[in-house]
Amino acid sequence: MNRFDYARPATIAEAVALAAEPGATYLAGGTNLLDLMKGDLVRPARLVDVTHIPGLDAIEPLADGGVRIGALVRNADLAHDADFARRFPAIAEALLAGASAQLRNAATAGGNLLQRTRCAYFYDAASACNKRTPGAGCDARGGETRMQAVLGWSEHCIATHPSDFCVPLVAFDAIVEIEGPKGRRECPLEHFHRLPGDTPERESDLAPGEMITAVRLPGAAAQFAGHARYLKVRDRTSYAFAIVSAAAALRLDGETIVEARLALGSVAAKPWRAHAAEALLAGAQANEANFRRAAEAALAEARPAGANGYKIELARRVVRRAFILAHAGTPARIQALPASPFATGALRHV
Amino acid sequence: MSETPLTQASAHLRHGANIGQSLTRHEGALKVTGQARYAADHHPAGMLHAVLAVSSIARGRVIALDVAAAKAHPGVVDVMTPAHKPPLAQDPDEKTHPFMFRLDVLQNDRVRYPNQPIAVVIAETLEAATEGAVLLAPRYETEPARTDFPAGAHFTPALVGVADPAEAHHGDVEAGLAGAARRLEAIYETPAQYHNPMEPHGIVAAWEGDTLFIDTPSQGLAMAQARIAGLFGIPPAAVHIRSPYIGGGFGSKGVFSGPQVLGIMAARLVGRPVKLVLRRGQMFGPVGHRAPTRQSFRLGADNAGALTAIGHHTVTASSQHDDFFEPAGGVSHTLYASPAIATTYEAVRLDTGTPLFMRAPGKAAGSIALESAIDEMAHACAMDPLAFRLKNYAEVEPMSGKPFSSKALRACYAQGAERFGWAKRPLAPRQMRDAAGMLVGWGMGTATFPALMFQAQARAVLRADGTGVVETGAQDMGQGAWTALGQIAADSLALDPDRVEFRAGSSDLPDAGIAGGSAHTATAGMAIHGAGADVIARLAELAMGDERSPLHGAGNAGVIARAGRLFRRDDESRSESYVAILARAGIPAIEGHGKSATDPAAQAAYAMHAHGAVFAEVTVDPDLGQLRVTRLVGAFAAGRIINPRMVQSQYYGGMVWGLSFALHEQAVIDPRSGRPMNANLGEYHVPVNADLPSIEAILVEEHDAHVNALGIKGVGEIGITGTAGAIANAVWHATGMRARRFPITLDKLIGPQDN
Ligand SMILES: Cc1cc2nc3c(=O)[nH]c(=O)nc-3n(C[C@H](O)[C@H](O)[C@H](O)COP(=O)(O)OP(=O)(O)OC[C@H]3O[C@@H](n4cnc5c(N)ncnc54)[C@H](O)[C@@H]3O)c2cc1C
Ligand code: SF4
């Protein structure tokens, strides 16, 4: 392990000042960053450990019915906050479908947004990777592509963003609160992650030295609570990244859809908001034919990045099912095996 | 010295009530309180840390290592390279017996596979050694990696497995196929899998002059001792290996590995104790794996559903530089009656580490393919899979014609089927749904594993105070050898387990053979049994020859030992305690010795195998393809059960591995570089608890008078066999889709992608 500075600031201002040095990196739960350091994939000169800054671990209700989630709120604490889970059930479901209990206890909200891709070539120091070394090439192309992107990828990078948490967040118009050398700003989560284009190394909208302080959900998000689900298809029943996931939510007037929300996970370098599908459903009847049309629309632009064409059809089916589940209504309690097709409780099929 | 004959009737020793009891693990409390010290927990004074630098290419040469940069890093003490290393007394590429495998211990600059060790950095701290290894920044002359399986140049290996013939025929398969009413041709493919015990290979090595002390996990202490002695040119007695706890081995710790040798070399080089532990990713190369297979079946059956031919052709792979060929055909020799059976092999050489024994070698991969093929044939014959198996039940071993030493497979089928509720299974696939509308399928498979014996020795001592000591260098990988062998030891002396000290886990003790082949309890157990019997025989002689003893003159009637006393067999009112016998004779202790080995006469006369039947239920999402095994019932017959609790755990573990084989495990190899791309436990999937909510293992009673005097067969590996096929067959029954490439992942099940 290389030598690095370790700093433990007590305030946001101190943290931002410490992180202004080139080579400095924020450290939160460490569940991703420390693995990358051990693999010699990133070599920060300084770790700015933000976990001792007071006040960043609060879940604050906002006047508009929304909520502010401090950047240091642990994934498990957020999912198990009863009030939060009641008003934003799909988000709690997504959190509980991620990683393992141990990892959820350590992982933070801010860190989850900024977790790196799980592309195997990114984690293999001997592979060429444009994300790690801009211009080096992309060994994933022509290699193992089963889990790679089907939307928004470029010839420079076909990796996905693997977060579960971010998928319902983006569906519900979450806003990222940021502090940096130039002061405070905010950015809608939808515009926070970037598609690779020809700069796959630039993964988010954060400028060097900027720090996430909170993620905010608007009050409107809570209006979907009765019909909001997260569905995650994966290679084993638990403790696996999504092959494809979807957050689907409906506001209904009888059987008429007033407003629909849809985002997909693990299909692109960012949590993928599907506006076209939402627009199709607005004002439409909540039925399987319409969910099917929405699924078609959501994947209209999809193309395989290799031997992963199956993900496109799978994603359509996941979207359909997620809407069927959302339409059936949010279960009163989070089910066993959250977000799994095997979550207990009857469901109907497409 | 009198030695107990192996086949001696053991009735006189069967009175201690230990064998058959579910004692809890001898070392359980130490393990759950963190007091059990595994190899890497040792830190002798002055110890340095060694870290491997491994190759990122599959084939070529290392042309540059920045040794200066590594050495300049604070804390780095030395860097071992092909140009700077202690000499070895033996060429690591030499092979003098089939259990000897070529090692990569920096003998030259060649790279033969990814993750091959190319240098060792030795430092004051693990961190410094780790950074030193990075700073070496190797440069290579790279040659194209040969990764193409099953294509590539095929050849017929001389032998497969340890020493099985690569071609075996019984009857005329072509004639059997020609005359068949129904024929099935199908190809099944299994991937490369890598052993990943929780404890990676590690070693703490310390030299004192030419005497070597090491802590390292080993499934075969005496073999390791001999291997090390040969490589370093010292007598075996100068090699002291401690291996009391092994954090899983699964075959990967059966033969001493290159990285372990490098730890010893590093200690030699720096003249201080050295610890070397593999990182998880480094487990994917130099310590063995299960090779991929492509198995082609040709089955024929007559109108009544009786098999007329089994043709089983296996293509597998070994490394470029050594020979181990996955013996997948073996299952077809023993399981189903057929007038014609042929097993043949071809192999490919790949730029990988050498494949090795991995839990149920040959049998696991062979079983999932054979059980799938049998299932397909049963369906073709419109027969229930269990009825089809019973129709083709082998009354004698089909290939050899030998009778079975014992075979309670019918009882396994019956008890397993009953418990599972198999009778309600619809014949056609895609008939069952659960309350949520998920597809449900039921499948079964037959489990089999040979009952093997190796060679072992043991020593037993009865002390004047009536307590005993039994010693053999047995290896506990977590399977419960400490406990089960301790029970046999106590019984062999007819003492309570708490009156007998059982010593194991050290190469200083008598050779207990290898903890592999599911043969450890039988092998070490028989040696222990013999040692105890030897002690009791001497004690009886002492008593019967002494006119002051109530046992005097028991003569032909003989004595029996029970609870620390000898009793006259024909008059139990006449008895004497061990303590009294020894006290009167004025002897401080009696020592006895035992040996075990295969009995060639029994081997020639009988086919010896454990058997089982596994029934699986899977639930499959019809649209999303995600699947889950919701129920597994296994029923196994493996001769005498020493400790039902330990045995049940072995069956559970095996069955979970069967699930892993069917649905999860697979090394993802980049076809261009040859590197395993999922060399970590996050992405190299094995089942988690949620993948298997219900599992049962039934212990079916079986008495075997021929395998060994204790009647013990093995239980460690059989659980994988049968299970993997049962799950694959259940997936078919649920979905109507037959996946022939394992593992069965959901992309193979989502079906026509047009809607
Ligand atoms: C085996 C395994 C399985 C997993 N499975 C899943 C899964 O199924 N689903 C899923 O969604 N996730 C999964 N994860 C990922 C996990 O959710 C992330 O590792 C975790 O959320 C990261 O949070 P952290 O606080 O530990 O971040 P860290 O590791 O501390 O940091 C991650 C990155 O974020 C930056 N960062 C952290 N906090 C801030 C901040 N406040 N401001 C600016 N930058 C910051 C760091 O500099 C670093 O670059 C898995 C991880 C592992 C190891
Ligand atoms: S897909 Fe992206 S992350 Fe993966 S190797 Fe290519 S550039 Fe790197």
Short mmCIF file of N, CA and C in Angstrom, two decimals, chain B residues 119-240:
data_model
loop_
_atom_site.label_atom_id
_atom_site.label_comp_id
_atom_site.label_asym_id
_atom_site.label_seq_id
_atom_site.Cartn_x
_atom_site.Cartn_y
_atom_site.Cartn_z
N ALA B 119 7.89 -13.14 -8.48
CA ALA B 119 8.86 -12.58 -7.53
C ALA B 119 8.21 -12.58 -6.16
N VAL B 120 9.05 -12.47 -5.13
CA VAL B 120 8.52 -12.39 -3.76
C VAL B 120 9.21 -11.21 -3.07
N VAL B 121 8.40 -10.31 -2.54
CA VAL B 121 8.98 -9.16 -1.83
C VAL B 121 8.86 -9.43 -0.33
N ILE B 122 9.95 -9.25 0.36
CA ILE B 122 10.00 -9.57 1.79
C ILE B 122 10.27 -8.27 2.54
N ALA B 123 9.43 -7.99 3.53
CA ALA B 123 9.53 -6.69 4.19
C ALA B 123 9.17 -6.79 5.65
N GLU B 124 9.42 -5.71 6.36
CA GLU B 124 9.13 -5.66 7.79
C GLU B 124 7.63 -5.66 8.06
N THR B 125 6.87 -5.10 7.12
CA THR B 125 5.42 -5.07 7.31
C THR B 125 4.74 -5.60 6.06
N LEU B 126 3.50 -6.02 6.24
CA LEU B 126 2.71 -6.49 5.11
C LEU B 126 2.52 -5.35 4.10
N GLU B 127 2.32 -4.16 4.63
CA GLU B 127 2.06 -3.01 3.76
C GLU B 127 3.28 -2.71 2.89
N ALA B 128 4.46 -2.75 3.51
CA ALA B 128 5.68 -2.46 2.75
C ALA B 128 5.91 -3.52 1.69
N ALA B 129 5.67 -4.79 2.05
CA ALA B 129 5.86 -5.86 1.07
C ALA B 129 4.86 -5.73 -0.07
N THR B 130 3.63 -5.35 0.27
CA THR B 130 2.59 -5.19 -0.75
C THR B 130 2.97 -4.08 -1.73
N GLU B 131 3.42 -2.97 -1.19
CA GLU B 131 3.81 -1.85 -2.05
C GLU B 131 5.06 -2.23 -2.86
N GLY B 132 5.97 -2.94 -2.22
CA GLY B 132 7.17 -3.38 -2.94
C GLY B 132 6.80 -4.21 -4.16
N ALA B 133 5.80 -5.09 -3.97
CA ALA B 133 5.39 -5.95 -5.08
C ALA B 133 4.82 -5.10 -6.23
N VAL B 134 4.12 -4.02 -5.89
CA VAL B 134 3.58 -3.13 -6.93
C VAL B 134 4.74 -2.43 -7.66
N LEU B 135 5.74 -2.01 -6.86
CA LEU B 135 6.84 -1.24 -7.44
C LEU B 135 7.71 -2.06 -8.41
N LEU B 136 7.60 -3.37 -8.34
CA LEU B 136 8.38 -4.20 -9.27
C LEU B 136 7.99 -3.94 -10.72
N ALA B 137 6.76 -3.46 -10.94
CA ALA B 137 6.27 -3.08 -12.28
C ALA B 137 6.83 -3.98 -13.38
N PRO B 138 6.46 -5.26 -13.38
CA PRO B 138 7.07 -6.19 -14.33
C PRO B 138 6.80 -5.80 -15.77
N ARG B 139 7.79 -6.07 -16.62
CA ARG B 139 7.57 -5.96 -18.07
C ARG B 139 7.75 -7.34 -18.66
N TYR B 140 6.96 -7.62 -19.68
CA TYR B 140 6.90 -8.97 -20.22
C TYR B 140 7.21 -8.98 -21.71
N GLU B 141 7.64 -10.13 -22.16
CA GLU B 141 7.59 -10.44 -23.58
C GLU B 141 6.40 -11.40 -23.70
N THR B 142 5.34 -10.92 -24.28
CA THR B 142 4.07 -11.66 -24.23
C THR B 142 3.87 -12.49 -25.49
N GLU B 143 3.49 -13.72 -25.29
CA GLU B 143 3.08 -14.56 -26.42
C GLU B 143 1.56 -14.75 -26.33
N PRO B 144 0.92 -15.03 -27.46
CA PRO B 144 -0.55 -15.13 -27.43
C PRO B 144 -1.01 -16.22 -26.46
N ALA B 145 -2.01 -15.90 -25.69
CA ALA B 145 -2.52 -16.86 -24.70
C ALA B 145 -3.36 -17.92 -25.40
N ARG B 146 -3.15 -19.16 -25.02
CA ARG B 146 -3.96 -20.25 -25.57
C ARG B 146 -5.09 -20.53 -24.58
N THR B 147 -6.27 -20.03 -24.92
CA THR B 147 -7.39 -20.08 -23.98
C THR B 147 -8.60 -20.77 -24.57
N ASP B 148 -8.47 -21.25 -25.81
CA ASP B 148 -9.65 -21.67 -26.54
C ASP B 148 -10.09 -23.08 -26.16
N PHE B 149 -11.08 -23.14 -25.30
CA PHE B 149 -11.65 -24.44 -24.92
C PHE B 149 -13.09 -24.47 -25.41
N PRO B 150 -13.57 -25.56 -25.98
CA PRO B 150 -12.92 -26.84 -26.18
C PRO B 150 -12.18 -26.96 -27.51
N ALA B 151 -12.07 -25.87 -28.28
CA ALA B 151 -11.30 -25.98 -29.51
C ALA B 151 -9.82 -26.11 -29.16
N GLY B 152 -8.94 -25.98 -30.10
CA GLY B 152 -7.52 -26.16 -29.80
C GLY B 152 -7.12 -27.58 -30.15
N ALA B 153 -5.84 -27.84 -30.13
CA ALA B 153 -5.34 -29.15 -30.56
C ALA B 153 -5.69 -30.22 -29.54
N HIS B 154 -6.48 -31.19 -29.94
CA HIS B 154 -6.88 -32.25 -29.01
C HIS B 154 -5.89 -33.41 -29.03
N PHE B 155 -5.76 -34.05 -27.90
CA PHE B 155 -4.97 -35.29 -27.83
C PHE B 155 -5.63 -36.19 -26.82
N THR B 156 -5.24 -37.44 -26.81
CA THR B 156 -5.79 -38.38 -25.85
C THR B 156 -4.81 -38.52 -24.70
N PRO B 157 -5.23 -38.15 -23.49
CA PRO B 157 -4.30 -38.28 -22.37
C PRO B 157 -4.02 -39.74 -22.05
N ALA B 158 -2.85 -40.00 -21.52
CA ALA B 158 -2.49 -41.38 -21.18
C ALA B 158 -3.36 -41.88 -20.04
N LEU B 159 -3.53 -41.04 -19.04
CA LEU B 159 -4.33 -41.40 -17.87
C LEU B 159 -5.18 -40.20 -17.50
N VAL B 160 -6.25 -40.43 -16.78
CA VAL B 160 -7.05 -39.33 -16.26
C VAL B 160 -7.15 -39.46 -14.74
N GLY B 161 -7.50 -38.36 -14.06
CA GLY B 161 -7.54 -38.39 -12.59
C GLY B 161 -6.17 -38.77 -12.07
N VAL B 162 -6.13 -39.59 -11.06
CA VAL B 162 -4.83 -40.02 -10.53
C VAL B 162 -4.21 -41.07 -11.45
N ALA B 163 -4.95 -42.09 -11.78
CA ALA B 163 -4.37 -43.13 -12.63
C ALA B 163 -5.45 -43.96 -13.30
N ASP B 164 -6.54 -43.32 -13.72
CA ASP B 164 -7.60 -44.06 -14.42
C ASP B 164 -7.27 -44.11 -15.91
N PRO B 165 -7.65 -45.21 -16.56
CA PRO B 165 -7.42 -45.27 -18.00
C PRO B 165 -8.30 -44.24 -18.73
N ALA B 166 -7.76 -43.71 -19.83
CA ALA B 166 -8.50 -42.70 -20.57
C ALA B 166 -9.53 -43.32 -21.50
N GLU B 167 -9.55 -44.63 -21.56
CA GLU B 167 -10.52 -45.27 -22.42
C GLU B 167 -10.96 -46.55 -21.74
N ALA B 168 -12.25 -46.77 -21.62
CA ALA B 168 -12.74 -47.99 -21.00
C ALA B 168 -13.99 -48.44 -21.73
N HIS B 169 -14.07 -49.72 -22.01
CA HIS B 169 -15.20 -50.25 -22.76
C HIS B 169 -15.77 -51.48 -22.07
N HIS B 170 -17.08 -51.57 -22.15
CA HIS B 170 -17.78 -52.76 -21.68
C HIS B 170 -18.88 -52.99 -22.71
N GLY B 171 -18.87 -54.14 -23.34
CA GLY B 171 -19.87 -54.40 -24.37
C GLY B 171 -19.64 -53.54 -25.61
N ASP B 172 -20.64 -53.51 -26.46
CA ASP B 172 -20.50 -52.83 -27.75
C ASP B 172 -21.50 -51.67 -27.81
N VAL B 173 -21.00 -50.47 -27.61
CA VAL B 173 -21.88 -49.31 -27.54
C VAL B 173 -22.56 -49.06 -28.89
N GLU B 174 -21.80 -49.24 -29.97
CA GLU B 174 -22.39 -48.96 -31.29
C GLU B 174 -23.56 -49.91 -31.54
N ALA B 175 -23.36 -51.17 -31.18
CA ALA B 175 -24.43 -52.15 -31.36
C ALA B 175 -25.62 -51.80 -30.47
N GLY B 176 -25.30 -51.39 -29.24
CA GLY B 176 -26.36 -51.01 -28.30
C GLY B 176 -27.18 -49.83 -28.82
N LEU B 177 -26.50 -48.91 -29.46
CA LEU B 177 -27.20 -47.73 -30.00
C LEU B 177 -28.00 -48.13 -31.24
N ALA B 178 -27.38 -48.97 -32.05
CA ALA B 178 -28.04 -49.36 -33.30
C ALA B 178 -29.35 -50.09 -33.00
N GLY B 179 -29.33 -50.89 -31.94
CA GLY B 179 -30.53 -51.66 -31.63
C GLY B 179 -31.52 -50.94 -30.73
N ALA B 180 -31.21 -49.69 -30.36
CA ALA B 180 -32.05 -49.00 -29.38
C ALA B 180 -33.35 -48.51 -30.00
N ALA B 181 -34.39 -48.52 -29.21
CA ALA B 181 -35.66 -47.94 -29.67
C ALA B 181 -35.62 -46.43 -29.58
N ARG B 182 -34.86 -45.93 -28.58
CA ARG B 182 -34.72 -44.48 -28.41
C ARG B 182 -33.26 -44.14 -28.21
N ARG B 183 -32.87 -43.06 -28.84
CA ARG B 183 -31.47 -42.62 -28.70
C ARG B 183 -31.44 -41.17 -28.25
N LEU B 184 -30.45 -40.85 -27.46
CA LEU B 184 -30.26 -39.47 -27.04
C LEU B 184 -28.81 -39.08 -27.29
N GLU B 185 -28.62 -37.95 -27.94
CA GLU B 185 -27.27 -37.40 -28.06
C GLU B 185 -27.31 -36.01 -27.49
N ALA B 186 -26.46 -35.73 -26.54
CA ALA B 186 -26.48 -34.40 -25.93
C ALA B 186 -25.10 -34.05 -25.41
N ILE B 187 -24.80 -32.76 -25.47
CA ILE B 187 -23.50 -32.28 -25.02
C ILE B 187 -23.70 -31.34 -23.83
N TYR B 188 -22.95 -31.59 -22.77
CA TYR B 188 -23.05 -30.76 -21.56
C TYR B 188 -21.70 -30.13 -21.30
N GLU B 189 -21.73 -28.88 -20.89
CA GLU B 189 -20.46 -28.17 -20.67
C GLU B 189 -20.39 -27.63 -19.25
N THR B 190 -19.27 -27.87 -18.62
CA THR B 190 -19.06 -27.33 -17.26
C THR B 190 -17.84 -26.40 -17.30
N PRO B 191 -17.89 -25.32 -16.52
CA PRO B 191 -16.83 -24.31 -16.61
C PRO B 191 -15.66 -24.61 -15.68
N ALA B 192 -14.60 -23.84 -15.83
CA ALA B 192 -13.51 -23.90 -14.85
C ALA B 192 -14.02 -23.32 -13.53
N GLN B 193 -13.66 -23.97 -12.45
CA GLN B 193 -14.03 -23.48 -11.11
C GLN B 193 -12.77 -23.45 -10.26
N TYR B 194 -12.73 -22.50 -9.35
CA TYR B 194 -11.54 -22.36 -8.51
C TYR B 194 -11.89 -22.61 -7.05
N HIS B 195 -11.09 -23.43 -6.38
CA HIS B 195 -11.31 -23.70 -4.96
C HIS B 195 -11.16 -22.37 -4.23
N ASN B 196 -12.09 -22.06 -3.39
CA ASN B 196 -11.94 -20.86 -2.58
C ASN B 196 -12.32 -21.09 -1.13
N PRO B 197 -11.51 -21.91 -0.44
CA PRO B 197 -11.74 -22.02 0.99
C PRO B 197 -11.63 -20.64 1.63
N MET B 198 -12.31 -20.42 2.75
CA MET B 198 -12.23 -19.13 3.42
C MET B 198 -10.78 -18.77 3.73
N GLU B 199 -10.01 -19.76 4.17
CA GLU B 199 -8.61 -19.51 4.48
C GLU B 199 -7.78 -19.71 3.22
N PRO B 200 -7.19 -18.63 2.70
CA PRO B 200 -6.32 -18.83 1.54
C PRO B 200 -5.05 -19.57 1.97
N HIS B 201 -4.31 -20.07 1.00
CA HIS B 201 -3.05 -20.75 1.33
C HIS B 201 -2.12 -19.75 2.00
N GLY B 202 -1.48 -20.20 3.04
CA GLY B 202 -0.54 -19.33 3.73
C GLY B 202 0.47 -20.18 4.47
N ILE B 203 1.56 -19.56 4.83
CA ILE B 203 2.60 -20.31 5.52
C ILE B 203 3.39 -19.36 6.40
N VAL B 204 3.77 -19.86 7.57
CA VAL B 204 4.77 -19.17 8.39
C VAL B 204 5.92 -20.16 8.52
N ALA B 205 7.07 -19.77 7.97
CA ALA B 205 8.21 -20.70 7.91
C ALA B 205 9.38 -20.15 8.71
N ALA B 206 10.02 -21.02 9.49
CA ALA B 206 11.20 -20.61 10.26
C ALA B 206 12.25 -21.72 10.19
N TRP B 207 13.43 -21.34 9.80
CA TRP B 207 14.54 -22.29 9.76
C TRP B 207 15.38 -22.17 11.03
N GLU B 208 15.78 -23.30 11.60
CA GLU B 208 16.81 -23.30 12.63
C GLU B 208 17.90 -24.21 12.10
N GLY B 209 18.95 -23.61 11.54
CA GLY B 209 19.96 -24.41 10.83
C GLY B 209 19.28 -25.10 9.67
N ASP B 210 19.41 -26.43 9.59
CA ASP B 210 18.75 -27.17 8.52
C ASP B 210 17.46 -27.83 8.98
N THR B 211 16.95 -27.33 10.08
CA THR B 211 15.67 -27.83 10.55
C THR B 211 14.61 -26.77 10.26
N LEU B 212 13.46 -27.24 9.78
CA LEU B 212 12.44 -26.31 9.31
C LEU B 212 11.17 -26.47 10.13
N PHE B 213 10.66 -25.34 10.63
CA PHE B 213 9.39 -25.35 11.36
C PHE B 213 8.38 -24.55 10.56
N ILE B 214 7.26 -25.17 10.25
CA ILE B 214 6.27 -24.39 9.51
C ILE B 214 4.86 -24.58 10.05
N ASP B 215 4.12 -23.48 9.97
CA ASP B 215 2.68 -23.50 10.20
C ASP B 215 2.05 -23.28 8.84
N THR B 216 1.26 -24.24 8.42
CA THR B 216 0.62 -24.08 7.11
C THR B 216 -0.53 -25.07 7.02
N PRO B 217 -1.60 -24.70 6.34
CA PRO B 217 -2.69 -25.68 6.19
C PRO B 217 -2.30 -26.75 5.18
N SER B 218 -2.51 -28.00 5.55
CA SER B 218 -2.18 -29.10 4.65
C SER B 218 -3.16 -30.24 4.84
N GLN B 219 -3.67 -30.75 3.72
CA GLN B 219 -4.55 -31.91 3.78
C GLN B 219 -3.75 -33.21 3.76
N GLY B 220 -2.42 -33.09 3.66
CA GLY B 220 -1.61 -34.31 3.61
C GLY B 220 -0.24 -34.02 4.20
N LEU B 221 -0.12 -34.14 5.51
CA LEU B 221 1.10 -33.69 6.19
C LEU B 221 2.32 -34.50 5.79
N ALA B 222 2.19 -35.82 5.74
CA ALA B 222 3.37 -36.64 5.46
C ALA B 222 3.84 -36.42 4.03
N MET B 223 2.86 -36.27 3.12
CA MET B 223 3.23 -36.01 1.73
C MET B 223 3.91 -34.65 1.60
N ALA B 224 3.39 -33.67 2.33
CA ALA B 224 4.00 -32.33 2.29
C ALA B 224 5.41 -32.39 2.84
N GLN B 225 5.56 -33.10 3.93
CA GLN B 225 6.87 -33.23 4.57
C GLN B 225 7.89 -33.83 3.59
N ALA B 226 7.46 -34.88 2.89
CA ALA B 226 8.37 -35.53 1.95
C ALA B 226 8.69 -34.60 0.79
N ARG B 227 7.68 -33.86 0.33
CA ARG B 227 7.88 -32.95 -0.80
C ARG B 227 8.88 -31.86 -0.43
N ILE B 228 8.70 -31.30 0.74
CA ILE B 228 9.60 -30.22 1.19
C ILE B 228 11.01 -30.77 1.39
N ALA B 229 11.09 -31.92 2.02
CA ALA B 229 12.41 -32.52 2.27
C ALA B 229 13.15 -32.72 0.96
N GLY B 230 12.45 -33.22 -0.05
CA GLY B 230 13.06 -33.44 -1.35
C GLY B 230 13.54 -32.14 -1.98
N LEU B 231 12.69 -31.12 -1.93
CA LEU B 231 13.04 -29.85 -2.58
C LEU B 231 14.23 -29.17 -1.90
N PHE B 232 14.30 -29.30 -0.58
CA PHE B 232 15.34 -28.57 0.14
C PHE B 232 16.53 -29.46 0.52
N GLY B 233 16.46 -30.73 0.18
CA GLY B 233 17.58 -31.62 0.43
C GLY B 233 17.85 -31.86 1.90
N ILE B 234 16.79 -31.99 2.68
CA ILE B 234 16.95 -32.28 4.10
C ILE B 234 16.12 -33.52 4.43
N PRO B 235 16.42 -34.22 5.52
CA PRO B 235 15.63 -35.41 5.83
C PRO B 235 14.19 -35.02 6.21
N PRO B 236 13.22 -35.86 5.86
CA PRO B 236 11.83 -35.54 6.23
C PRO B 236 11.67 -35.24 7.72
N ALA B 237 12.46 -35.92 8.55
CA ALA B 237 12.31 -35.71 9.99
C ALA B 237 12.74 -34.30 10.41
N ALA B 238 13.45 -33.60 9.52
CA ALA B 238 13.86 -32.23 9.86
C ALA B 238 12.80 -31.21 9.48
N VAL B 239 11.69 -31.69 8.94
CA VAL B 239 10.59 -30.79 8.55
C VAL B 239 9.45 -30.99 9.55
N HIS B 240 9.13 -29.93 10.27
CA HIS B 240 8.07 -30.02 11.28
C HIS B 240 6.91 -29.12 10.85
#
